[in-house]
CSV table of C-alpha atoms in Angstrom, one decimal:
chain,number,residue,atom,x,y,z
X,1,MET,CA,97.9,104.4,112.4
X,2,THR,CA,98.9,101.2,114.1
X,3,GLN,CA,97.8,102.3,117.6
X,4,THR,CA,94.3,102.4,116.4
X,5,LEU,CA,94.4,98.6,115.9
X,6,GLY,CA,94.5,98.2,119.7
X,7,ALA,CA,96.2,95.4,121.7
X,8,GLY,CA,95.2,92.7,119.2
X,9,GLU,CA,91.4,93.2,119.3
X,10,THR,CA,91.2,93.4,115.5
X,11,ILE,CA,93.9,90.9,114.4
X,12,GLN,CA,93.7,88.3,117.1
X,13,PRO,CA,90.3,86.9,116.4
X,14,MET,CA,91.1,86.7,112.7
X,15,LEU,CA,94.4,84.7,113.4
X,16,ARG,CA,92.5,82.3,115.9
X,17,LYS,CA,90.4,81.0,113.0
X,18,TYR,CA,93.7,79.7,111.5
X,19,TYR,CA,95.7,78.8,114.6
X,20,PRO,CA,92.9,77.6,117.1
X,21,LYS,CA,95.5,75.5,119.1
X,22,LYS,CA,98.2,78.1,119.2
X,23,GLU,CA,98.4,80.7,122.0
X,24,LEU,CA,98.9,84.2,120.4
X,25,HIS,CA,100.0,87.4,122.2
X,26,ILE,CA,100.0,90.5,120.3
X,27,LEU,CA,102.0,93.6,121.6
X,28,ASN,CA,100.9,96.9,120.0
X,29,TYR,CA,103.8,99.5,120.3
X,30,GLY,CA,102.0,102.1,118.0
X,31,ILE,CA,102.1,105.6,119.5
X,32,GLY,CA,100.1,108.3,117.6
X,33,SER,CA,102.0,111.4,116.2
X,34,THR,CA,105.4,109.8,116.5
X,35,SER,CA,108.0,109.5,113.6
X,36,ILE,CA,110.5,107.0,112.7
X,37,PHE,CA,112.9,108.6,115.2
X,38,THR,CA,111.0,106.7,118.0
X,39,LEU,CA,111.7,103.2,116.5
X,40,PRO,CA,115.2,102.6,117.9
X,41,ASP,CA,114.0,103.6,121.4
X,42,MET,CA,111.0,101.5,121.1
X,43,LEU,CA,113.5,98.5,120.3
X,44,THR,CA,116.2,99.3,123.0
X,45,LYS,CA,115.0,101.8,125.6
X,46,GLY,CA,111.2,101.5,125.8
X,47,VAL,CA,108.7,104.3,125.5
X,48,ILE,CA,105.9,106.0,127.5
X,49,ARG,CA,102.4,106.0,125.8
X,50,GLY,CA,100.0,108.0,127.9
X,51,SER,CA,100.1,106.5,131.3
X,52,GLU,CA,101.5,103.3,129.9
X,53,THR,CA,105.2,102.2,130.1
X,54,LEU,CA,106.2,100.0,127.1
X,55,MET,CA,109.3,98.0,127.8
X,56,PRO,CA,111.9,97.7,125.1
X,57,ILE,CA,110.8,95.5,122.2
X,58,LEU,CA,114.1,93.6,122.2
X,59,SER,CA,113.5,92.7,125.9
X,60,LYS,CA,110.6,90.6,124.9
X,61,ASP,CA,110.4,87.2,123.3
X,62,PHE,CA,108.8,87.4,120.0
X,63,ASP,CA,108.5,85.5,116.7
X,64,VAL,CA,107.3,88.4,114.3
X,65,ILE,CA,107.8,92.0,114.4
X,66,LEU,CA,105.7,94.3,112.0
X,67,ILE,CA,107.3,97.6,111.2
X,68,GLU,CA,104.7,100.2,109.8
X,69,SER,CA,105.8,103.0,107.6
X,70,PHE,CA,105.5,106.0,110.0
X,71,GLY,CA,104.5,107.8,106.7
X,72,ASN,CA,101.9,109.9,108.3
X,73,ASN,CA,104.5,111.5,110.4
X,74,PRO,CA,107.3,112.3,108.0
X,75,ILE,CA,110.7,113.6,109.1
X,76,PRO,CA,112.0,116.9,107.8
X,77,GLN,CA,115.4,115.2,107.4
X,78,GLY,CA,114.0,113.4,104.5
X,79,LEU,CA,114.2,109.9,103.1
X,80,GLU,CA,117.8,109.3,103.4
X,81,LYS,CA,117.7,109.9,107.1
X,82,ASN,CA,114.5,107.7,107.3
X,83,ASN,CA,116.4,104.9,105.6
X,84,GLU,CA,119.4,105.4,107.9
X,85,ILE,CA,117.1,104.7,110.9
X,86,LEU,CA,115.6,101.7,109.2
X,87,ASP,CA,119.1,100.3,108.6
X,88,GLN,CA,120.0,100.9,112.2
X,89,SER,CA,116.8,99.3,113.5
X,90,ILE,CA,116.9,96.2,111.2
X,91,LYS,CA,120.5,95.6,112.3
X,92,LEU,CA,119.5,95.7,116.0
X,93,ILE,CA,116.7,93.2,115.5
X,94,LYS,CA,118.8,90.8,113.6
X,95,GLU,CA,121.6,91.0,116.1
X,96,LYS,CA,119.4,90.6,119.2
X,97,LYS,CA,116.6,88.3,117.8
X,98,PRO,CA,118.2,86.5,114.7
X,99,ASN,CA,115.2,84.1,114.6
X,100,ALA,CA,112.5,86.7,114.6
X,101,LYS,CA,110.8,87.5,111.2
X,102,ILE,CA,110.7,91.0,110.2
X,103,VAL,CA,107.6,92.1,108.2
X,104,PHE,CA,107.1,95.7,106.8
X,105,VAL,CA,103.5,97.3,106.7
X,106,ALA,CA,102.7,100.1,104.2
X,107,THR,CA,99.6,102.0,105.5
X,108,ILE,CA,96.3,102.9,103.9
X,109,ALA,CA,96.6,105.5,101.0
X,110,PRO,CA,96.0,109.0,102.3
X,111,ASN,CA,93.0,111.0,100.9
X,112,ARG,CA,94.9,113.8,98.8
X,113,ASP,CA,91.9,116.2,98.6
X,114,ARG,CA,90.7,116.0,102.3
X,115,TYR,CA,94.0,115.0,104.3
X,116,ALA,CA,93.7,116.3,107.9
X,117,GLU,CA,90.3,118.0,107.2
X,118,ASN,CA,88.7,119.1,110.5
X,119,ILE,CA,92.2,119.3,112.2
X,120,VAL,CA,94.2,121.7,110.1
X,121,ASN,CA,93.0,124.6,108.0
X,122,LEU,CA,94.6,124.2,104.7
X,123,THR,CA,93.7,124.9,101.0
X,124,THR,CA,93.0,121.8,98.9
X,125,GLU,CA,96.4,122.4,97.2
X,126,GLU,CA,98.1,122.4,100.7
X,127,ARG,CA,96.2,119.3,101.6
X,128,ARG,CA,97.7,117.6,98.4
X,129,LYS,CA,101.2,118.7,99.1
X,130,TRP,CA,100.9,117.4,102.7
X,131,ALA,CA,99.4,114.1,101.5
X,132,ASP,CA,102.0,113.8,98.7
X,133,GLU,CA,104.9,114.1,101.3
X,134,ARG,CA,103.3,111.3,103.3
X,135,ILE,CA,102.8,109.1,100.2
X,136,SER,CA,106.4,109.7,99.3
X,137,PHE,CA,107.4,108.1,102.8
X,138,ILE,CA,104.9,105.3,102.4
X,139,LYS,CA,106.2,104.5,99.0
X,140,ASN,CA,109.7,104.6,100.3
X,141,HIS,CA,108.9,101.9,102.9
X,142,ILE,CA,107.5,99.8,100.1
X,143,LYS,CA,110.8,100.3,98.1
X,144,TYR,CA,113.0,99.7,101.1
X,145,ALA,CA,111.2,96.5,101.7
X,146,ARG,CA,111.6,95.2,98.2
X,147,ASP,CA,115.1,96.3,98.0
X,148,HIS,CA,116.1,94.6,101.1
X,149,LYS,CA,113.8,91.5,100.4
X,150,ILE,CA,111.8,92.1,103.6
X,151,PRO,CA,108.2,90.7,103.5
X,152,LEU,CA,105.8,93.5,102.9
X,153,ILE,CA,102.1,93.9,103.7
X,154,ASP,CA,101.1,96.5,101.2
X,155,LEU,CA,97.9,98.2,102.4
X,156,TYR,CA,98.9,101.3,100.4
X,157,ASN,CA,98.4,99.9,97.0
X,158,LYS,CA,95.5,97.6,98.0
X,159,SER,CA,93.5,100.6,99.3
X,160,LEU,CA,94.0,102.9,96.4
X,161,GLU,CA,90.6,102.3,95.0
X,162,ASN,CA,88.7,102.3,98.3
X,163,TYR,CA,90.8,104.5,100.6
X,164,ALA,CA,87.8,106.8,101.2
X,165,ASP,CA,86.0,104.1,103.0
X,166,TYR,CA,88.9,103.2,105.0
X,167,ILE,CA,89.6,106.7,106.4
X,168,ASN,CA,87.9,108.3,109.5
X,169,THR,CA,86.0,111.4,108.4
X,170,SER,CA,86.6,113.0,111.8
X,171,ASP,CA,90.1,113.8,110.8
X,172,PHE,CA,90.7,112.3,107.3
X,173,ILE,CA,93.9,110.7,108.6
X,174,HIS,CA,93.3,107.6,110.8
X,175,PRO,CA,91.4,104.5,109.8
X,176,SER,CA,87.7,104.3,110.0
X,177,ASN,CA,86.0,101.0,111.5
X,178,ALA,CA,86.1,99.6,107.8
X,179,GLY,CA,89.7,100.6,107.6
X,180,LEU,CA,90.5,98.7,110.9
X,181,ILE,CA,88.8,95.7,109.6
X,182,PHE,CA,90.7,95.9,106.3
X,183,MET,CA,94.0,96.4,108.0
X,184,GLY,CA,93.4,93.5,110.5
X,185,GLU,CA,92.2,91.1,107.7
X,186,GLU,CA,95.0,92.0,105.3
X,187,ILE,CA,97.7,91.5,108.1
X,188,ALA,CA,96.2,88.2,109.4
X,189,ASN,CA,95.8,86.9,105.8
X,190,TYR,CA,99.3,87.7,104.8
X,191,LEU,CA,100.9,86.0,108.0
X,192,VAL,CA,98.9,83.0,107.4
X,193,SER,CA,99.1,82.7,103.5
X,194,ARG,CA,102.9,83.4,103.7
X,195,ARG,CA,103.4,81.0,106.5
X,196,ILE,CA,105.1,83.8,108.6
X,197,LEU,CA,103.6,82.1,111.6
X,198,SER,CA,104.0,78.4,111.8
X,199,PRO,CA,100.8,76.4,112.6
């Protein structure tokens, strides 16, 4: 979900309105079809995305790190293992980058009746089960953020009424153009309104 935002093309212009004198660099480490198991490697080892080599995030100098829910790629080991990996990752960030601000992002609500349509042949009941499993991981991300007092950009609850507009009809998983704009605006507005980024 995060990879579709590109290398700042969606968020950066929105942030420039609020920070016209600040030089902003956005590094997008999103990789489609990967689970939370990739997060520690993204932080410490670096990863390959297509023909691109992404250096370890913790080797970079950054002010803010956004961690999306990975909810559309749930792990079979369940929520307890998911939270163990979050614990490990948050500890790594705090140890290596104690001044960096950590922000969680809960992604757009899935379409329960049409999830993965045109990609996987499922009955409506099976689609709902798939979507419900993903929703449980997204909601868990929200709960984890609240339990650990981590700032949260809650796209999930904000999209519940309009999720159909925000999901691409080619696969009923990824964001549509309207969804990308929604995500970009919500992320930018949150960073500004909560003063996550200093002027």
